[in-house]
CSV table of C-alpha atoms and ligand atoms in Angstrom, one decimal:
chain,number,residue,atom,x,y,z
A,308,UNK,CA,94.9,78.8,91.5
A,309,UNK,CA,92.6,81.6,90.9
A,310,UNK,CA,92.6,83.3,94.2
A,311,UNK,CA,89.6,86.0,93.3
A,312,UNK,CA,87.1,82.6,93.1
A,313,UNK,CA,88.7,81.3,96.6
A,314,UNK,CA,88.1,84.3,98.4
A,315,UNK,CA,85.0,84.7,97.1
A,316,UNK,CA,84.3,81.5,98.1
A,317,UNK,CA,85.2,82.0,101.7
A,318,UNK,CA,83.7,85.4,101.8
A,319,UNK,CA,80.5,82.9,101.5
A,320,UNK,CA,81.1,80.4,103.4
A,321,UNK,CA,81.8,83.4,106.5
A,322,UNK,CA,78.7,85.3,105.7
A,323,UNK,CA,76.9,81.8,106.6
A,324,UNK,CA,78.4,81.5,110.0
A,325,UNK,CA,75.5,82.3,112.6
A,326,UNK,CA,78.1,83.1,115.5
A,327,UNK,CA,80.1,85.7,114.9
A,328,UNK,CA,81.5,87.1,118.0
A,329,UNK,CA,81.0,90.1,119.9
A,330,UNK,CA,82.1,93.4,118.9
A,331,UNK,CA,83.9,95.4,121.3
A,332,UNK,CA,81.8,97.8,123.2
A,333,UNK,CA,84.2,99.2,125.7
A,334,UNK,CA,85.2,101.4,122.6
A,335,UNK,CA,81.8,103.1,122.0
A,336,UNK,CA,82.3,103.6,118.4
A,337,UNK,CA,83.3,100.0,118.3
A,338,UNK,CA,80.1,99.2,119.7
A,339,UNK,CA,77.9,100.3,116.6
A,340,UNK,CA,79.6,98.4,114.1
A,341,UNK,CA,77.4,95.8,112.1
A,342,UNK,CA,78.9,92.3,113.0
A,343,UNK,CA,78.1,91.2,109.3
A,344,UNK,CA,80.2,92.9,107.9
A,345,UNK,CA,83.3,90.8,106.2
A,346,UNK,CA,86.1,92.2,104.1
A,347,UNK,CA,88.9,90.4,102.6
A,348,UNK,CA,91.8,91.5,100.5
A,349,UNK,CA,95.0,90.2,99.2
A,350,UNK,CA,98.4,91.8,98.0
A,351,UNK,CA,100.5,88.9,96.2
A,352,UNK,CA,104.4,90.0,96.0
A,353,UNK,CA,104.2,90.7,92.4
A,354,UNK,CA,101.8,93.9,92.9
A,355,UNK,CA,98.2,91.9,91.8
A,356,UNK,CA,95.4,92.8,94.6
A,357,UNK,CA,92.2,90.4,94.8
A,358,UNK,CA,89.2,91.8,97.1
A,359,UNK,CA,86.0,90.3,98.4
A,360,UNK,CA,83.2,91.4,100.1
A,361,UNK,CA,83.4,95.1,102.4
A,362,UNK,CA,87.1,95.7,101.2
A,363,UNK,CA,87.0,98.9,100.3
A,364,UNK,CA,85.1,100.4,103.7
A,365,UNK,CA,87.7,101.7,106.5
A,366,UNK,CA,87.2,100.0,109.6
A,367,UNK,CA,89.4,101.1,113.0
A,368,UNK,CA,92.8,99.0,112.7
A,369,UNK,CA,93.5,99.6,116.7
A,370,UNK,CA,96.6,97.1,117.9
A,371,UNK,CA,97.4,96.4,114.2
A,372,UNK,CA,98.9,99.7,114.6
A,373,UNK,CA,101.2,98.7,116.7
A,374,UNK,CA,103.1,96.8,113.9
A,375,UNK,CA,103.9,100.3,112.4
A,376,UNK,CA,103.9,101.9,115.7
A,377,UNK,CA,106.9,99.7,116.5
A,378,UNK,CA,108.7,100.0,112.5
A,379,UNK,CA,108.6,103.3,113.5
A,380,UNK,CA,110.3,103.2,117.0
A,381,UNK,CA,112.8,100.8,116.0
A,382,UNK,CA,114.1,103.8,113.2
A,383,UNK,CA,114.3,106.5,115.5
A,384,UNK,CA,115.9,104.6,118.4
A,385,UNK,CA,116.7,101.0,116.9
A,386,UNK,CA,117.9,98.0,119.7
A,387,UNK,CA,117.3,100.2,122.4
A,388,UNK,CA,114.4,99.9,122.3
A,389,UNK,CA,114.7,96.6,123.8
A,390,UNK,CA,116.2,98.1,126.9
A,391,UNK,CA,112.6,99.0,127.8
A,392,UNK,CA,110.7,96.4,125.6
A,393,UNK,CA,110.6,92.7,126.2
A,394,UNK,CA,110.1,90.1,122.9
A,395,UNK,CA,108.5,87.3,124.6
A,396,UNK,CA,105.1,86.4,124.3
A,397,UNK,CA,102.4,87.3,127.3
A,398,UNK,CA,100.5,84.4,128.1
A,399,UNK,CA,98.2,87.4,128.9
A,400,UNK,CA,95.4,89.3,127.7
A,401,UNK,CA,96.0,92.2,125.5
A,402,UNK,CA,95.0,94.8,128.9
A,403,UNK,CA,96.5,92.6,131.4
A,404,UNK,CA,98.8,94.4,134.4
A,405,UNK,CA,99.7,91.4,135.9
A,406,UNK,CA,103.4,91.1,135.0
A,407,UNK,CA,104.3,94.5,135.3
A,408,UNK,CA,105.1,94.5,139.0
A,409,UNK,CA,107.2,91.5,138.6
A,410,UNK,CA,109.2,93.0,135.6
A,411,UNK,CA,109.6,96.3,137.0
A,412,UNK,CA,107.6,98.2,134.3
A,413,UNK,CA,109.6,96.5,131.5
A,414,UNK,CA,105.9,95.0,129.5
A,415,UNK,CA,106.9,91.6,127.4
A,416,UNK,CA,106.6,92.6,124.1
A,417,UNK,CA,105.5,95.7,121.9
A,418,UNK,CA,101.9,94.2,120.6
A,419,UNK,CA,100.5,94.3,124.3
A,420,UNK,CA,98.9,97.4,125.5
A,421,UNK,CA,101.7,98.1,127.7
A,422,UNK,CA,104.6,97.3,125.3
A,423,UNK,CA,102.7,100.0,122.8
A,424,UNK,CA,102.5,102.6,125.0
A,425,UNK,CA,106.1,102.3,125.7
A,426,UNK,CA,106.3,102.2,121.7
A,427,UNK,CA,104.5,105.6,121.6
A,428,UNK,CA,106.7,107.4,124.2
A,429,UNK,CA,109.4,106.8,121.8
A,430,UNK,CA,107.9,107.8,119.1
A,431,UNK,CA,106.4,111.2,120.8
A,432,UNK,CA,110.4,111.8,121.1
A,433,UNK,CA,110.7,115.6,121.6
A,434,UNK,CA,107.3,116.2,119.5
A,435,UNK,CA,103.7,117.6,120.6
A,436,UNK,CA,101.7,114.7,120.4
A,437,UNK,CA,100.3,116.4,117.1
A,438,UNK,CA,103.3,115.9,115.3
A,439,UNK,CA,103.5,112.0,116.5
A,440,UNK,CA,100.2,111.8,115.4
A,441,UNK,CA,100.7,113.3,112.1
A,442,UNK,CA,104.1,111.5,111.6
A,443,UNK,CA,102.6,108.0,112.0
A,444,UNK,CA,99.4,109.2,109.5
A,445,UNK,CA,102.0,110.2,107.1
A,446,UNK,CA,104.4,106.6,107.6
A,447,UNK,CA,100.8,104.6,106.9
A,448,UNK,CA,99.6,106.5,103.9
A,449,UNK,CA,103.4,106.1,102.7
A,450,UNK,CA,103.6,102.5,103.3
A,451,UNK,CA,99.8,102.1,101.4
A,452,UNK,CA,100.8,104.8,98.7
A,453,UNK,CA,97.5,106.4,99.9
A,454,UNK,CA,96.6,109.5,101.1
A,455,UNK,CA,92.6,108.9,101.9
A,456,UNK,CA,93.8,107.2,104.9
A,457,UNK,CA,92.9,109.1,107.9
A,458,UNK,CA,92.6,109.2,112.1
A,459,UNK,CA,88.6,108.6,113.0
A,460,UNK,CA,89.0,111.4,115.9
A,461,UNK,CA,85.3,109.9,117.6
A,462,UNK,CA,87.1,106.9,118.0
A,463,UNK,CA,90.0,108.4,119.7
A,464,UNK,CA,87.8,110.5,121.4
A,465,UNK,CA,85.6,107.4,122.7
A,466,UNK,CA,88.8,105.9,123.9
A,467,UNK,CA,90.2,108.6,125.5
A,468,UNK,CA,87.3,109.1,127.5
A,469,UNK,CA,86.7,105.2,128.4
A,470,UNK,CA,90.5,104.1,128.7
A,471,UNK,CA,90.7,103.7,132.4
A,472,UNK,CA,92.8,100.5,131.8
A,473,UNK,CA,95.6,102.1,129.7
A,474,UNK,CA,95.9,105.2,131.9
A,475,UNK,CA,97.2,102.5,134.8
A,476,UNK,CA,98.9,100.5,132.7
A,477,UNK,CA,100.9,104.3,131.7
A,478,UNK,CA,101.0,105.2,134.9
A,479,UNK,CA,102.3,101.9,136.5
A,480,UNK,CA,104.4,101.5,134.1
A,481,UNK,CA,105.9,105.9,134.5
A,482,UNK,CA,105.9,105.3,138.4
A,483,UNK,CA,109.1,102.7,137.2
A,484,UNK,CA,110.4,105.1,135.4
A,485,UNK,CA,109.7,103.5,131.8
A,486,UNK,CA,107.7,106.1,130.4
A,487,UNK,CA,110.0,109.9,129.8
A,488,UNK,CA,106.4,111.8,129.0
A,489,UNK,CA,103.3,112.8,130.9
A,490,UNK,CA,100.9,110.1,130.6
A,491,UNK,CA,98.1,111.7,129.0
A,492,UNK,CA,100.5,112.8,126.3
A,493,UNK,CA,101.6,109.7,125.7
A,494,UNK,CA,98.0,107.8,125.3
A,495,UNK,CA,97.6,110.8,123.4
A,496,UNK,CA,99.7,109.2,121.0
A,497,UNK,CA,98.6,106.1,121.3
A,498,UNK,CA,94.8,106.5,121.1
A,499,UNK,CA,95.4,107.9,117.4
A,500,UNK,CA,97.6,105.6,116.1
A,501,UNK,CA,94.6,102.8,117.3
A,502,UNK,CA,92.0,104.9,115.5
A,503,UNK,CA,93.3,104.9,111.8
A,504,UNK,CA,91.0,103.7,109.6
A,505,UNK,CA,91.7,101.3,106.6
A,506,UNK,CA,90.0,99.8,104.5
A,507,UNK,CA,91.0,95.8,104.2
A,508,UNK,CA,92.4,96.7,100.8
A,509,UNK,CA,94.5,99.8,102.1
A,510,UNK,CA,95.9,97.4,105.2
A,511,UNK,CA,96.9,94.8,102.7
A,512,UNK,CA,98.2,97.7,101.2
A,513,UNK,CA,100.6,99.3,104.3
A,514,UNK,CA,101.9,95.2,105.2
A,515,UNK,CA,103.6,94.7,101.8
A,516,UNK,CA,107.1,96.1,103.1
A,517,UNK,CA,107.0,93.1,105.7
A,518,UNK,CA,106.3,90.4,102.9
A,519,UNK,CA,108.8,92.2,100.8
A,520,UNK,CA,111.9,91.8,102.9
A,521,UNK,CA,111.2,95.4,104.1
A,522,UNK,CA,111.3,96.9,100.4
A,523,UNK,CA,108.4,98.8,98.5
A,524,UNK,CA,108.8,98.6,94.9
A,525,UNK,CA,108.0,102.2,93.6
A,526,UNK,CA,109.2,103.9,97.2
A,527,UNK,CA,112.1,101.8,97.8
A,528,UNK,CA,113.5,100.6,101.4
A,529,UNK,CA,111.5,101.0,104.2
A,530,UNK,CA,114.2,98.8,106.6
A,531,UNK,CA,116.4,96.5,106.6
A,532,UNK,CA,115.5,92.8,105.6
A,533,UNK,CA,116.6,91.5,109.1
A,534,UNK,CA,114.2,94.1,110.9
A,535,UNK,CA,111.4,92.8,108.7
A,536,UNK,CA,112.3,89.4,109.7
A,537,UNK,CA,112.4,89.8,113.1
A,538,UNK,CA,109.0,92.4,112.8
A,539,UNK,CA,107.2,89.3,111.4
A,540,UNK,CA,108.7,86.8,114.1
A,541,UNK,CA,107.2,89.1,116.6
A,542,UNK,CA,103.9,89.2,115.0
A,543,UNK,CA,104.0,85.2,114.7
A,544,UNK,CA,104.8,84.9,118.6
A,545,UNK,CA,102.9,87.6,120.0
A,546,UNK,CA,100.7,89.6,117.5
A,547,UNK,CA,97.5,87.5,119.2
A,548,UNK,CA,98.2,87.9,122.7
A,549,UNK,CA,97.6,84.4,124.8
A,550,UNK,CA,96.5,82.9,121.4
A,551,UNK,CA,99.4,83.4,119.3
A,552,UNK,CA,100.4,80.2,119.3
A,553,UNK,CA,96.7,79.0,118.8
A,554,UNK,CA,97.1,81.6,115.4
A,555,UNK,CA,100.7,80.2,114.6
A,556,UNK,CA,98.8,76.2,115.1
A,557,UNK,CA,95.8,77.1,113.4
A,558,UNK,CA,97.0,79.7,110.1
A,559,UNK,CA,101.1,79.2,110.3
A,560,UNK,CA,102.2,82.9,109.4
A,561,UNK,CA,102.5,85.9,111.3
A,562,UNK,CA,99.4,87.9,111.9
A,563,UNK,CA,98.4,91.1,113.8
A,564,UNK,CA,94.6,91.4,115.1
A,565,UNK,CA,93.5,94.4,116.5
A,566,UNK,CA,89.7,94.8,118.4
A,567,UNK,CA,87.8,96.3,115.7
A,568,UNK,CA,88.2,93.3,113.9
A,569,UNK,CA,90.7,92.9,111.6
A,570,UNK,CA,93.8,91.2,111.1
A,571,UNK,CA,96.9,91.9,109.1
A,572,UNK,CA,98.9,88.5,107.9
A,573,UNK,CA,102.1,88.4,105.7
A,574,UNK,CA,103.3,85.3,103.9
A,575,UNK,CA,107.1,86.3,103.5
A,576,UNK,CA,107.5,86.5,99.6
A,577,UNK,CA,104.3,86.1,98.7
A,578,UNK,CA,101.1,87.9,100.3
A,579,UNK,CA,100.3,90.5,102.3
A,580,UNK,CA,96.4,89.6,103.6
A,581,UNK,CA,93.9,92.1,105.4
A,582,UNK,CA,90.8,90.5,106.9
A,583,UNK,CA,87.5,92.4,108.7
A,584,UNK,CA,84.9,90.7,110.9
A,585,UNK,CA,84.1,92.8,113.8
A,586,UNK,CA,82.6,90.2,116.1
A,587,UNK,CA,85.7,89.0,118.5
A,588,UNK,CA,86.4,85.5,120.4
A,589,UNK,CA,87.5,85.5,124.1
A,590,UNK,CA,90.9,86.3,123.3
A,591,UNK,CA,89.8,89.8,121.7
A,592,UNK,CA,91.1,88.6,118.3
A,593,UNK,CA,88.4,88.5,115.0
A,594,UNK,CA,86.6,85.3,115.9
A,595,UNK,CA,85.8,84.8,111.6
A,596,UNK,CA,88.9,86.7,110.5
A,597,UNK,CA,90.5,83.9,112.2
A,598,UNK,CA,88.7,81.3,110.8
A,599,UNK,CA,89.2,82.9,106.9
A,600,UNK,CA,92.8,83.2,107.2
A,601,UNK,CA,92.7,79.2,108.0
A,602,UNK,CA,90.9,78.7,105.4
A,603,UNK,CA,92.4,80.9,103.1
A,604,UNK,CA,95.9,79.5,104.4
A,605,UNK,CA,94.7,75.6,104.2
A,606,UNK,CA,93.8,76.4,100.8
A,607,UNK,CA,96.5,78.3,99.2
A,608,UNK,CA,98.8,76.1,101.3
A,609,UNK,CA,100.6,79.1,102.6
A,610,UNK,CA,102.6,79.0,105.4
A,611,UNK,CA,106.0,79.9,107.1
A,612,UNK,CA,106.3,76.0,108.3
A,613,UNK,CA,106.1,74.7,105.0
A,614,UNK,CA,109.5,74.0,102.3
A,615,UNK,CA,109.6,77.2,100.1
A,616,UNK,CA,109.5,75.3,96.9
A,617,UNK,CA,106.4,73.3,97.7
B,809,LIG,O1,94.2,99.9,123.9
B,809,LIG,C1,93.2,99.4,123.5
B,809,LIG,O2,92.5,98.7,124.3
B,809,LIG,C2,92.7,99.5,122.1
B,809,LIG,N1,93.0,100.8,121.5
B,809,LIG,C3,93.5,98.5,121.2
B,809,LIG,C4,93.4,97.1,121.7
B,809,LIG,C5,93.4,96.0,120.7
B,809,LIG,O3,93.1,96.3,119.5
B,809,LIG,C6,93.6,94.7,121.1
B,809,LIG,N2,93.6,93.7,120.0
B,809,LIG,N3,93.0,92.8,119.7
């Protein structure tokens, strides 16, 4: 198959599509960002990287950091974590509040707002939020062997000063006794981690641990194999909010979105995939990254549903 002429191919057959979505605007940097952009890029298992289209331009990853938000939390404090983390999927939006009452501050899983906000409380641990910051900069330029990568501070800034929804969800959730920092400390955190910046071919990059069993080649183990397994089984059931399974119907492997448009997806063994379209569909999720990765995955036949020797 020659993947580079596929892509290509699809990067075409995207930059043809007339409705693209809306780009987030409750983000103000978000807001600015050219909807025609596209960006595609590839990491197969063996190391070979194919590209198309607006690859090599950073874009702001926001929820796909929670994927390495959560690696991160589940080293410092492993299955506790699920003392004050759920793993079940939402049925919600990505902002919702609704079943916090209910659950006593415990939010479903670590991909929704709430469940990263818990995620960064661990990871702030006994650190100024400088250090958390810095740590998780450092984890993603390590996972992407690349030291370019960097923290767009207008973009934290913008959300910091727009992020009335996450400062209830914090507070909600530290009135139950599920957050041990002061909240602004804690979306501190969390507001940085959403601003790093990649480029589709530095994200493909930083997911190649997960389709490697948790293993880099030059750096080595990252975790376990069973904590990349059950890292991607979360990303499959919940890394697209109320259309996860939508995502798991439409594409078959587990995939992260985040608002400024892209999407992280790992094919176990085989591919690590970074997509960018900015403009969003109702569920907040990349309305054309969506609809390359089903392409790309109808094509290429990849999928975690399908007999590994086929
Ligand atoms: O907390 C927020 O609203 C943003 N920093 C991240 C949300 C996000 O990316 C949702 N994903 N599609």
């Amino acid at each position: 198959m020659d993947l580079q002429a596929l892509i290509d191919r699809i990067r075409g057959r995207i930059s043809a599509e007339e409705d693209r979505g809306d780009v987030a605007t409750y983000i103000p940097g978000l807001a600015r960002i050219d909807p025609a952009r596209f960006g595609l890029a590839i990491t197969l298992a063996d190391g070979t990287q194919v590209a198309s289209g607006d690859a090599d331009t950073p874009f702001s990853i926001q929820s796909i950091s929670k994927v390495f938000a959560l690696t991160l939390a589940l080293g410092k404090v492993g299955d506790q974590l699920w003392q004050r983390v759920g793993r079940e999927p939402s049925g919600s939006a990505f902002n919702s509040i609704v079943q916090l009452e209910a659950e006593k501050g415990i939010p479903r899983n670590p991909f929704i707002n709430a469940g990263a906000i818990v995620v960064a409380d661990v990871n702030l641990g006994n650190h100024q939020p400088r250090e958390a910051i810095g740590e998780m900069l450092r984890f993603v330029r390590f996972l992407a062997d690349d030291d370019s990568i960097f923290i767009d501070e207008d973009i934290a800034k913008g959300e910091q000063d727009t992020g009335f929804r996450n400062m209830a969800l914090a507070n909600y959730m530290r009135a139950f006794g599920n957050l041990r920092h002061a909240v602004d400390l804690v979306l501190g955190v969390y507001f940085h981690q959403c601003a790093l910046a990649l480029s589709a071919t530095q994200l493909a990059q930083a997911g190649r641990f997960l389709m490697l069993d948790g293993r880099l080649p030059e750096q080595g183990r990252v975790i376990s194999p069973a904590r990349a397994r059950r890292i991607n089984a979360l990303m499959l059931t919940c890394g697209h909010y109320d259309a996860s399974g939508d995502f798991a119907f439409r594409i078959g492997i587990p995939g992260k979105s985040g608002v400024g448009g892209g999407i992280l997806a790992v094919v176990p063994g085989r591919a690590s995939i970074a997509v960018w379209s900015p403009g969003l569909n109702e569920n907040g999720n990349s309305k054309l990254g969506t609809l390359a990765l089903q392409m790309l995955a109808e094509e290429t036949g990849w999928s975690i549903f399908r007999a590994a020797s086929t």
